[in-house]
Structure formats: C-alpha cells, structure tokens
PDB file of C-alpha atoms in Angstrom:
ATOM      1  CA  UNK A1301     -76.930 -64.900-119.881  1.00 70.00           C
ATOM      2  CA  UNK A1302     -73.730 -63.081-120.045  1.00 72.00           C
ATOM      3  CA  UNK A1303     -73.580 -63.733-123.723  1.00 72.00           C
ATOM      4  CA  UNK A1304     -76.826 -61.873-123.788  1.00 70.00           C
ATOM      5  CA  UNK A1305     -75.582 -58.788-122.189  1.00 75.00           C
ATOM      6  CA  UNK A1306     -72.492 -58.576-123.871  1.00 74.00           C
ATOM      7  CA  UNK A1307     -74.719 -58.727-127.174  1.00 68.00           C
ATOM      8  CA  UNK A1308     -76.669 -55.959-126.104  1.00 74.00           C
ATOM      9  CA  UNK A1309     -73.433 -54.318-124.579  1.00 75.00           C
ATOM     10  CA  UNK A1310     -72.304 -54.420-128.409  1.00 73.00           C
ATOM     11  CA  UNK A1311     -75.498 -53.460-130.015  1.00 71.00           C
ATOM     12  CA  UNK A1312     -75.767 -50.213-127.918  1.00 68.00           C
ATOM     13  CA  UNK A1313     -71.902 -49.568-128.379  1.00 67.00           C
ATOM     14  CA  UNK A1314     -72.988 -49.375-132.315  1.00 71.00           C
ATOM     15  CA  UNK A1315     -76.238 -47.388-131.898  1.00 66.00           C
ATOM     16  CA  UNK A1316     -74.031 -44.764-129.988  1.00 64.00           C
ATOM     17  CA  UNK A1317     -71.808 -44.819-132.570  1.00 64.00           C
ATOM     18  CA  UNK A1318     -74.449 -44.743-135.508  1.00 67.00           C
ATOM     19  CA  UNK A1319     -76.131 -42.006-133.066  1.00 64.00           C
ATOM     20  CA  UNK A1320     -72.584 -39.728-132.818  1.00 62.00           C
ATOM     21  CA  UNK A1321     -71.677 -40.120-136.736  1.00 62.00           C
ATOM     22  CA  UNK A1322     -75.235 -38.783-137.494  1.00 62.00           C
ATOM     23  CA  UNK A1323     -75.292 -35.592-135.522  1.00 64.00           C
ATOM     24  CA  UNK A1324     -71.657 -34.836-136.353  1.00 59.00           C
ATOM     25  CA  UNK A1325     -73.205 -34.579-139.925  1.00 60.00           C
ATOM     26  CA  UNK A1326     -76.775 -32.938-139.548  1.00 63.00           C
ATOM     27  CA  UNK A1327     -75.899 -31.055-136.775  1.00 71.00           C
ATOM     28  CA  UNK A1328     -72.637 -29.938-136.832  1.00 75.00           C
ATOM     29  CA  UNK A1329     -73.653 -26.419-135.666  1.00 80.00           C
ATOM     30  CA  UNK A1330     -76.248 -27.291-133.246  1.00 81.00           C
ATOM     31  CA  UNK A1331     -73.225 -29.238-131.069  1.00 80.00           C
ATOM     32  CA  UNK A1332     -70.742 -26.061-131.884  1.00 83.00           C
ATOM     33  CA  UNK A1333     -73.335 -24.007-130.319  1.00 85.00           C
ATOM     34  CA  UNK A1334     -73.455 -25.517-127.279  1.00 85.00           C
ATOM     35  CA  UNK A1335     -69.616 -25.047-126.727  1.00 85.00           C
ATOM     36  CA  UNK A1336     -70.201 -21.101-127.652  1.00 86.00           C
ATOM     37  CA  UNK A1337     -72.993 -20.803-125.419  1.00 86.00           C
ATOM     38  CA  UNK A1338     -71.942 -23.035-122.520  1.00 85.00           C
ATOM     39  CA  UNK A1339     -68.936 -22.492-120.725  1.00 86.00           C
ATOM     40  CA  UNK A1340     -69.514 -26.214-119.064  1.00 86.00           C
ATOM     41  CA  UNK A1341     -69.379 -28.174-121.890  1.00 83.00           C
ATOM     42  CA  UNK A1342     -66.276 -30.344-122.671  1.00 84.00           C
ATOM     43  CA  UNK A1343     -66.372 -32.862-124.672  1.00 83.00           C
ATOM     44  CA  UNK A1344     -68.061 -33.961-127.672  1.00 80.00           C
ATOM     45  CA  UNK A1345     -69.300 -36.993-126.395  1.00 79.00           C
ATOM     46  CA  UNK A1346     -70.641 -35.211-123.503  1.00 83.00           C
ATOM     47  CA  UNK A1347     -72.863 -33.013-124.977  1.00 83.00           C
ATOM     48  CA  UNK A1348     -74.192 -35.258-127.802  1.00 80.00           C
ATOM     49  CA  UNK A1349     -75.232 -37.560-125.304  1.00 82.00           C
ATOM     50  CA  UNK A1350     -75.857 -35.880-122.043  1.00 86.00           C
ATOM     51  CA  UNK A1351     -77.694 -32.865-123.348  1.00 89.00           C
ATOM     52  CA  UNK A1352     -81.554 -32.722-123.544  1.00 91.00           C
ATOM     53  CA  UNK A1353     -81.048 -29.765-125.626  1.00 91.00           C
ATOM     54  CA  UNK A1354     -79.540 -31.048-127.906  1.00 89.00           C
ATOM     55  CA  UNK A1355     -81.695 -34.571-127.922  1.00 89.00           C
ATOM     56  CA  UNK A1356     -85.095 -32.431-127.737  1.00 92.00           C
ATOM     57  CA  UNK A1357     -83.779 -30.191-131.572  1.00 92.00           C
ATOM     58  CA  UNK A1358     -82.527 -33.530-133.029  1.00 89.00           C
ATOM     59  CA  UNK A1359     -85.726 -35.285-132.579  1.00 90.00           C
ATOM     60  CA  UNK A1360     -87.776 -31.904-133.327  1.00 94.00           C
ATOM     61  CA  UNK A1361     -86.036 -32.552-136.857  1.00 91.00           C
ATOM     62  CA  UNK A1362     -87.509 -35.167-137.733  1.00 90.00           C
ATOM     63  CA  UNK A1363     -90.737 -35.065-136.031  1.00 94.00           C
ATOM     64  CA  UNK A1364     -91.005 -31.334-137.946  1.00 96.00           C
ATOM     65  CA  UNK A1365     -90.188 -33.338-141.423  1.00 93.00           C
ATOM     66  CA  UNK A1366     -92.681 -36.015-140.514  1.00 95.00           C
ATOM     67  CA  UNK A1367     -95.641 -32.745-139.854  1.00 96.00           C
ATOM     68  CA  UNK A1368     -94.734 -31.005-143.293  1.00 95.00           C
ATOM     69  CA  UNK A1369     -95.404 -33.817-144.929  1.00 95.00           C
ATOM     70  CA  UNK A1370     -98.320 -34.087-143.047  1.00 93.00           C
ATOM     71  CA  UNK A1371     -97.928 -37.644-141.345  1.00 93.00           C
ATOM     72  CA  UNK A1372    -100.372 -38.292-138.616  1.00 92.00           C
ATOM     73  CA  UNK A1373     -99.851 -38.935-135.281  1.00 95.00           C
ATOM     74  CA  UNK A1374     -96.466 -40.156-135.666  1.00 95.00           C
ATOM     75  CA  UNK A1375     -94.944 -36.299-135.823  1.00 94.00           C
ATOM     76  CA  UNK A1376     -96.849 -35.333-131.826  1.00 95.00           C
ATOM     77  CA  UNK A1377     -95.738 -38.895-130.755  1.00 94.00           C
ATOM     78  CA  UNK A1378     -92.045 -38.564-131.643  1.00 92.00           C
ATOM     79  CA  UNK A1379     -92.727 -34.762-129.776  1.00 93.00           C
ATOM     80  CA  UNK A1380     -94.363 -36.309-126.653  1.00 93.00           C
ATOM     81  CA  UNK A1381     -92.048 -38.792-126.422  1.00 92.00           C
ATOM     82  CA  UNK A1382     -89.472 -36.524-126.163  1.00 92.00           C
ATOM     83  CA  UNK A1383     -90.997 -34.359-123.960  1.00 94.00           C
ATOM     84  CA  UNK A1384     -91.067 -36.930-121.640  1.00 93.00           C
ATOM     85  CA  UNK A1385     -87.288 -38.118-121.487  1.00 91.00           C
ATOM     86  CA  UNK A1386     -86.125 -33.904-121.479  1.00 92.00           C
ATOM     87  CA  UNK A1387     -88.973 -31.828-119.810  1.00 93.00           C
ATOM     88  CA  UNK A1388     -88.914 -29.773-123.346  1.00 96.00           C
ATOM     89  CA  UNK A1389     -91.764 -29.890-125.863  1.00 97.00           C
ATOM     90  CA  UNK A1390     -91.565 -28.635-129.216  1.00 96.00           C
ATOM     91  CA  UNK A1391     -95.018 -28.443-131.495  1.00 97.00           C
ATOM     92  CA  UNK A1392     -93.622 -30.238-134.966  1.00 96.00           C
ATOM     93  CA  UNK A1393     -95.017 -27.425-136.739  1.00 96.00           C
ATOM     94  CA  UNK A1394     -92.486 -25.061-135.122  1.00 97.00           C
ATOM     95  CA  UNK A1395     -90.523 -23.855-137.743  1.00 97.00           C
ATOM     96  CA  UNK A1396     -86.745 -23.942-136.100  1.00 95.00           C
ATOM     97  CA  UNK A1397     -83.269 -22.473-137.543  1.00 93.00           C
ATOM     98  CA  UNK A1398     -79.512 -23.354-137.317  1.00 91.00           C
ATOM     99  CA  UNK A1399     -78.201 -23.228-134.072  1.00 90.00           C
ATOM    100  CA  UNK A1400     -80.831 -23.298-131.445  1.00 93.00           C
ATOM    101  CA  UNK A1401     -78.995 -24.260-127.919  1.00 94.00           C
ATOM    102  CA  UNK A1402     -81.475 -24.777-125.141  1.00 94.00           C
ATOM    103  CA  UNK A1403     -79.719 -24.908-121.558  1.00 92.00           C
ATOM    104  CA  UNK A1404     -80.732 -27.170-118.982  1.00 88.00           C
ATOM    105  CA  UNK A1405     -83.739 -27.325-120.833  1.00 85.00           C
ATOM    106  CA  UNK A1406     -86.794 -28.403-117.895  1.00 92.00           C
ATOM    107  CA  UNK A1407     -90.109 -26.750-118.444  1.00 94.00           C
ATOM    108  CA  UNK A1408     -89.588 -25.364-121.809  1.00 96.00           C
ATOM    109  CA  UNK A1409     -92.321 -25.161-124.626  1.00 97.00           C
ATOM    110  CA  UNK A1410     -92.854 -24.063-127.912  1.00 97.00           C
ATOM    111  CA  UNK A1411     -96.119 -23.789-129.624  1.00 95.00           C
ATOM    112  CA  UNK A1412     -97.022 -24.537-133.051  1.00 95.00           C
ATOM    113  CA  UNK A1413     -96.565 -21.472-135.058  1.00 96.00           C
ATOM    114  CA  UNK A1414     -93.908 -20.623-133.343  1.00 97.00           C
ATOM    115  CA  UNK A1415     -90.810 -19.566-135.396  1.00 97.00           C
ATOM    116  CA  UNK A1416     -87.008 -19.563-134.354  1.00 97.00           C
ATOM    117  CA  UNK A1417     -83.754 -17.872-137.004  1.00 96.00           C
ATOM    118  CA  UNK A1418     -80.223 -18.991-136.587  1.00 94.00           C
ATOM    119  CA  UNK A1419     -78.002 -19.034-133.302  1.00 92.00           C
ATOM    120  CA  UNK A1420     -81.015 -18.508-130.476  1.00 94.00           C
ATOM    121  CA  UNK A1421     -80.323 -19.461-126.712  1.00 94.00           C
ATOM    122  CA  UNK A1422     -82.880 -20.299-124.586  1.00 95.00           C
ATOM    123  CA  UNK A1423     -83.379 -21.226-121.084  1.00 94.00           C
ATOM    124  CA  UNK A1424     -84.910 -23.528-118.777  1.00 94.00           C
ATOM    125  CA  UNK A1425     -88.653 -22.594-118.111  1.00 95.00           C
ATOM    126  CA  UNK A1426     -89.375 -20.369-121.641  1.00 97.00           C
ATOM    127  CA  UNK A1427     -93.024 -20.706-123.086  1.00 97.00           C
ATOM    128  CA  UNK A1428     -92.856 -19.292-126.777  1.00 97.00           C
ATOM    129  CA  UNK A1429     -96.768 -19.429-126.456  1.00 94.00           C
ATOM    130  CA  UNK A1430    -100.268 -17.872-127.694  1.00 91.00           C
ATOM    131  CA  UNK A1431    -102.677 -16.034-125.946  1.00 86.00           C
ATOM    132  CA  UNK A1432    -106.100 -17.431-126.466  1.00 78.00           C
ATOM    133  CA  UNK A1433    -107.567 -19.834-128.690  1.00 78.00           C
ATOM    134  CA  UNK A1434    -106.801 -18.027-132.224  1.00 79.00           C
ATOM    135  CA  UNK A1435    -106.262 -20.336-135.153  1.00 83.00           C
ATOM    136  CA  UNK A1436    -103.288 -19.198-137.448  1.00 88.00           C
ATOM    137  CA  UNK A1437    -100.468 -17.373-136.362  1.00 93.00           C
ATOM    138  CA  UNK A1438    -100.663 -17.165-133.194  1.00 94.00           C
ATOM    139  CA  UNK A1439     -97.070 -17.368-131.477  1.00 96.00           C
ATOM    140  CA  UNK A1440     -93.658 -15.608-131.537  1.00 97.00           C
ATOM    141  CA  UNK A1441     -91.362 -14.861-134.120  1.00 97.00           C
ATOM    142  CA  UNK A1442     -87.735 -14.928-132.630  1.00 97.00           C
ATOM    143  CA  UNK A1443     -85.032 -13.228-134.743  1.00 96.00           C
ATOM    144  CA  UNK A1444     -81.422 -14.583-134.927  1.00 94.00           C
ATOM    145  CA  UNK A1445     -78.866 -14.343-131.988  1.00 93.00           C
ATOM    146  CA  UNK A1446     -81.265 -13.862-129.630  1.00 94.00           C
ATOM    147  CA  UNK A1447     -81.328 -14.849-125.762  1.00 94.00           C
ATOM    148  CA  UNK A1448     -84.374 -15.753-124.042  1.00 94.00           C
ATOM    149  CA  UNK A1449     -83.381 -15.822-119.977  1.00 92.00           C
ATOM    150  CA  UNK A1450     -85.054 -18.778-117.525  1.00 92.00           C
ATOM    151  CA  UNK A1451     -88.516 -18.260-116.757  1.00 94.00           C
ATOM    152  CA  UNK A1452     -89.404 -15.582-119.615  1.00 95.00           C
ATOM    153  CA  UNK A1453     -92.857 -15.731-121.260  1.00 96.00           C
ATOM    154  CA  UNK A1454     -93.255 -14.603-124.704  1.00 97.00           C
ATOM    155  CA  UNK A1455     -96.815 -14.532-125.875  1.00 95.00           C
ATOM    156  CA  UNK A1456     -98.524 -14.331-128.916  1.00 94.00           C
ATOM    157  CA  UNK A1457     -97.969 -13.422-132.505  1.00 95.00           C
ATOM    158  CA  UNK A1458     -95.304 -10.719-131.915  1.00 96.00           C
ATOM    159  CA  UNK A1459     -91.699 -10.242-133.278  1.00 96.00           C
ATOM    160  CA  UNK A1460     -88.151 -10.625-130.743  1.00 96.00           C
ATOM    161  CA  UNK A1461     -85.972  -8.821-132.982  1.00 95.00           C
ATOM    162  CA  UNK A1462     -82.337  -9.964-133.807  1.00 94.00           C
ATOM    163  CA  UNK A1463     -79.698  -9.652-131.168  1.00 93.00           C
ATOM    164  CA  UNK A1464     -82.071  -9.153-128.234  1.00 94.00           C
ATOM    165  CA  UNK A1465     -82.035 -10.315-124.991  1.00 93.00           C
ATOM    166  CA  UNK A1466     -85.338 -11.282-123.193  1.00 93.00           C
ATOM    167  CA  UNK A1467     -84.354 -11.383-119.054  1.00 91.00           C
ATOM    168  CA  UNK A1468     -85.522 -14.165-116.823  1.00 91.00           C
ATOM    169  CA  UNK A1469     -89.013 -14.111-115.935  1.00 92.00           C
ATOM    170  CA  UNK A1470     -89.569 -11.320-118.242  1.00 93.00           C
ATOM    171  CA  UNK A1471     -93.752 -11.535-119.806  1.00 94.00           C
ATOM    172  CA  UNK A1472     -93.279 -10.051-123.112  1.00 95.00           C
ATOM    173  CA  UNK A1473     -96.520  -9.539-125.012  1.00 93.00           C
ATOM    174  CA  UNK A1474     -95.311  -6.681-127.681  1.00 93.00           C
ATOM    175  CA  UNK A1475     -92.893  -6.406-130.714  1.00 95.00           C
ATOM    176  CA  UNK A1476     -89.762  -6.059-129.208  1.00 95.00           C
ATOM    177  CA  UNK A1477     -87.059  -3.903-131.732  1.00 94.00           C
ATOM    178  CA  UNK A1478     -83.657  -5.411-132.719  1.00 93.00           C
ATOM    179  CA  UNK A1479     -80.954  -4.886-130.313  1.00 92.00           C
ATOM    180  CA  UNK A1480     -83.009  -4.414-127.435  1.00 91.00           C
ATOM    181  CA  UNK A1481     -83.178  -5.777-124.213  1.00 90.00           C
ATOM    182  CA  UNK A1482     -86.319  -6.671-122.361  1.00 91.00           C
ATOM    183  CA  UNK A1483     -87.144  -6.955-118.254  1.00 89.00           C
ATOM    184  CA  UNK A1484     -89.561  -7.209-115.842  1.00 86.00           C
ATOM    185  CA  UNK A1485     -93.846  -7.928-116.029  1.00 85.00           C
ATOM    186  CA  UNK A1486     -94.773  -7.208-118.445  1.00 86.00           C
ATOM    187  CA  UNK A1487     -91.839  -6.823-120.117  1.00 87.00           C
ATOM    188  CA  UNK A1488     -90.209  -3.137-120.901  1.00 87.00           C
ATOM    189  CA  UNK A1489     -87.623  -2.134-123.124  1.00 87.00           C
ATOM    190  CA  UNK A1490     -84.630  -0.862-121.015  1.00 83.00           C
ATOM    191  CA  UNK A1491     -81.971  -0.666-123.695  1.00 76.00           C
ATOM    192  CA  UNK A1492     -81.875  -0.441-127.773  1.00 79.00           C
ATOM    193  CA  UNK A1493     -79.327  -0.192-129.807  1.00 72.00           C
ATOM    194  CA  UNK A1494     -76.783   0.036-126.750  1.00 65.00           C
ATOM    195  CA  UNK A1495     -78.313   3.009-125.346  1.00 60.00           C
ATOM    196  CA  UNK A1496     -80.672   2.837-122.043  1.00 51.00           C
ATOM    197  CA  UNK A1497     -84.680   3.916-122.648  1.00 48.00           C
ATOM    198  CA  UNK A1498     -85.607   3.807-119.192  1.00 45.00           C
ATOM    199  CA  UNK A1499     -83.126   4.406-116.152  1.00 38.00           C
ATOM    200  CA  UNK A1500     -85.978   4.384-113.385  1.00 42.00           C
ATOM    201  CA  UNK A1501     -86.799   0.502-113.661  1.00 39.00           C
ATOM    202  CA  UNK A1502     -86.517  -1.220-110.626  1.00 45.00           C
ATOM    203  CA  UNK A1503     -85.456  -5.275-111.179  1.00 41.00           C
ATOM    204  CA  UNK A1504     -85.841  -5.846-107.489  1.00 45.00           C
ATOM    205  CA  UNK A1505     -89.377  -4.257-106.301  1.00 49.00           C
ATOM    206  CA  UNK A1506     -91.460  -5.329-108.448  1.00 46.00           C
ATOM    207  CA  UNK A1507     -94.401  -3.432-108.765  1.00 49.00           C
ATOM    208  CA  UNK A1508     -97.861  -4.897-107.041  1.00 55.00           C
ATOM    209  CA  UNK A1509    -100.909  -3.691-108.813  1.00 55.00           C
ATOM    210  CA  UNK A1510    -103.371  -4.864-106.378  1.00 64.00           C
ATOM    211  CA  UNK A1511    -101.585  -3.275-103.788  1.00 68.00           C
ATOM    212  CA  UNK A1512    -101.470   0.078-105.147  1.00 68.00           C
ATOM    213  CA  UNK A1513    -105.527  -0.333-105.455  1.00 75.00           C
ATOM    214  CA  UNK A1514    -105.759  -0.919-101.758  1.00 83.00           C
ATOM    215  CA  UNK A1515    -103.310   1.574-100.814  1.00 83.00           C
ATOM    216  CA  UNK A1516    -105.312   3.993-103.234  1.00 83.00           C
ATOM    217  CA  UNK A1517    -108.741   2.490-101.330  1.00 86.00           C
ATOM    218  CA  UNK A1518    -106.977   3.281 -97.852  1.00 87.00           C
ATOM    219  CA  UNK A1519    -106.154   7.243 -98.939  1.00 86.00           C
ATOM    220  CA  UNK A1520    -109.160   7.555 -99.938  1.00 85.00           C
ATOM    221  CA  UNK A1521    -111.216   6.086 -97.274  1.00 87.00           C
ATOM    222  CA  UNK A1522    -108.877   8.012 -95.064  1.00 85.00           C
ATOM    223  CA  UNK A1523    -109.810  11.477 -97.186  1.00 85.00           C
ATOM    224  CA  UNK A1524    -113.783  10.649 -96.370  1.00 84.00           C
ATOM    225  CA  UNK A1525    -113.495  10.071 -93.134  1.00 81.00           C
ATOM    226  CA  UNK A1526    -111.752  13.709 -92.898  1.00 81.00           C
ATOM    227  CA  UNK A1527    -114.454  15.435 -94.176  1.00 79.00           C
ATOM    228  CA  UNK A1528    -116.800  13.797 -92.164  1.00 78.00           C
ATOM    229  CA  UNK A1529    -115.420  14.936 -88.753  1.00 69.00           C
TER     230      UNK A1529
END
C-alpha cells in the first residue's frame, strides 16, 4: 500500500513537472501577464498551478486547435471539462490572443465568435456574449490592452477598441472607440482619448426606468384630477 502511494506520489511529482516545463514554453507570456496584472501573485509555481485563469487559456489552446481542425466532440468536452474544475467557459471557436489574464475567474463566458487581441484582462463574472439566436458573427471583438471590470456584459457583434476599459457591471451593446472608458446600464462612454464626454453620470444612483414611468403616471394622474375639481 505505501509503495502504491509513493508511486503515485512520484508519478504526479513528474506530471507537475512535465505540466510546468510545458507552459514555461507555450505560454511564457500568458504566466508574465499574470504578474503585470496581479499584484498577488508570487511565485511561478503559484500561479501555474493555482490559477484557473491560467488553467481555463491553456486548455482553451488546445481545445481551439482540436475545433479548427474540426474534431468532434472532443474540442466542447475538453471546454466543459474545464468549465467545470474553474467556473470559466470558453467556446473552442473563440479566437484568443497573447496574453489574456482572467482574475479570479468564476462565472466567466465567452461565446463562439467571440474574438480577443494581445494583453486583455478580464474579470470574474464577464459574458463576451450574443444577443439572440443569429448564426455568424455574432459576439464581441475585443481590441488589445483592454480591461473588462467584474460583472460587465458585452453583447453582440460590436468592437471594444484598444486600450479601453469596460467598468464592472457595465452592459455594453455598441462599438465602443479606442481609448475609451465605458460605465453604467447600458453602458456610456465617459472618457476618450483622456478627455471626459460626459461629467453628469452618476455611478451611484442608478437610473430606474420603471420608476420614472410611475412617477410620470403619478404627475399625471395628479394633473387630471386638478382639472376635474
């Protein structure tokens, strides 16, 4: 019995060694991003084996190889499977850059057509999604050096420009310029190219469009019954 375990012991000593010596060659710059983009990260070893970030792009390799070639099954198994141990699904037919670091990673997904350039952040909770049942195109196009905040939505076949930021919870559903930055539902520009486009946005009261109907109903109501007396 304990010969057994130390033989397994030994043969997952040399998978995580066979594991470490392949990412330190195919993704060299997936594991440097995640020391630019996360001030927590330590150690090497840490992040190539603690991070479903990294885990979820390394598999999304191969399973995206696997659907070019067009392999079936095996390319939305090696997805799901994924999905499962990390909380992040990636379609195989996303087409994905150099660099990608997602954080924390639980509840992200991106679709099929989805496309991602060089050095992108995201966080926990972004859908790169569609927005109906279109065939085709039918997700974002994220430029490089872009940052997508937790909880941000962006829908359908529209452009993220380069060196935008995208803020948490943010529903973006239109082209969005390079070197802008993105709040609120649905989402607004609020700064390109360093300067400010709108200074009256409010991140904190969020504006409740069935409320303003009743409170329009109420005025109104309250404008009848005027003329009536």
């Amino acid at each position: 019995m304990i010969g057994f375990l130390v033989y397994l012991l030994v043969v997952l000593i040399a998978l995580i060694i066979l594991y470490s010596l392949f990412a330190a060659v195919f993704f060299r710059r997936e594991i440097q991003s995640a020391f630019q983009k996360d001030p927590a990260a330590r150690n090497y070893l840490e992040v190539l084996m603690l991070y479903p970030g990294i885990h979820s792009v390394i598999m999304h390799r191969l399973a995206h190889q696997l659907y070019v070639l067009k392999v079936p099954f095996l390319p939305r198994f090696l997805s799901e499977t994924m999905r499962f141990f990390t909380g992040i699904e990636i379609h195989p037919g996303a087409e994905i850059g150099r660099g990608l670091f997602i954080d924390h990673g639980m509840g992200v997904v991106i679709g099929e057509t989805a496309v991602i350039a060089d050095n992108v952040l995201l966080y926990q909770g972004v859908t790169l999604g569609g927005t109906g049942k279109e065939k085709g195109k039918r997700h974002p196009t994220i430029g490089s050096n872009v940052v997508i905040g937790g909880g941000a939505k962006v829908l359908g076949n529209i452009t993220v420009g380069d060196n935008s930021y995208i803020g948490a919870n943010a529903v973006v559903v239109k082209d969005v310029p390079a070197n802008s930055t993105v709040v609120g539902v649905p989402g607004r520009i609020t700064q390109q190219d360093g300067k400010k486009i709108d200074f009256d946005l409010d991140h904190i009261h969020i504006v409740d469009p069935i409320m303003q109907e009743i409170e329009k109903l109420s005025r109104r109501i309250e404008e009848l019954e005027k003329k009536v007396k």
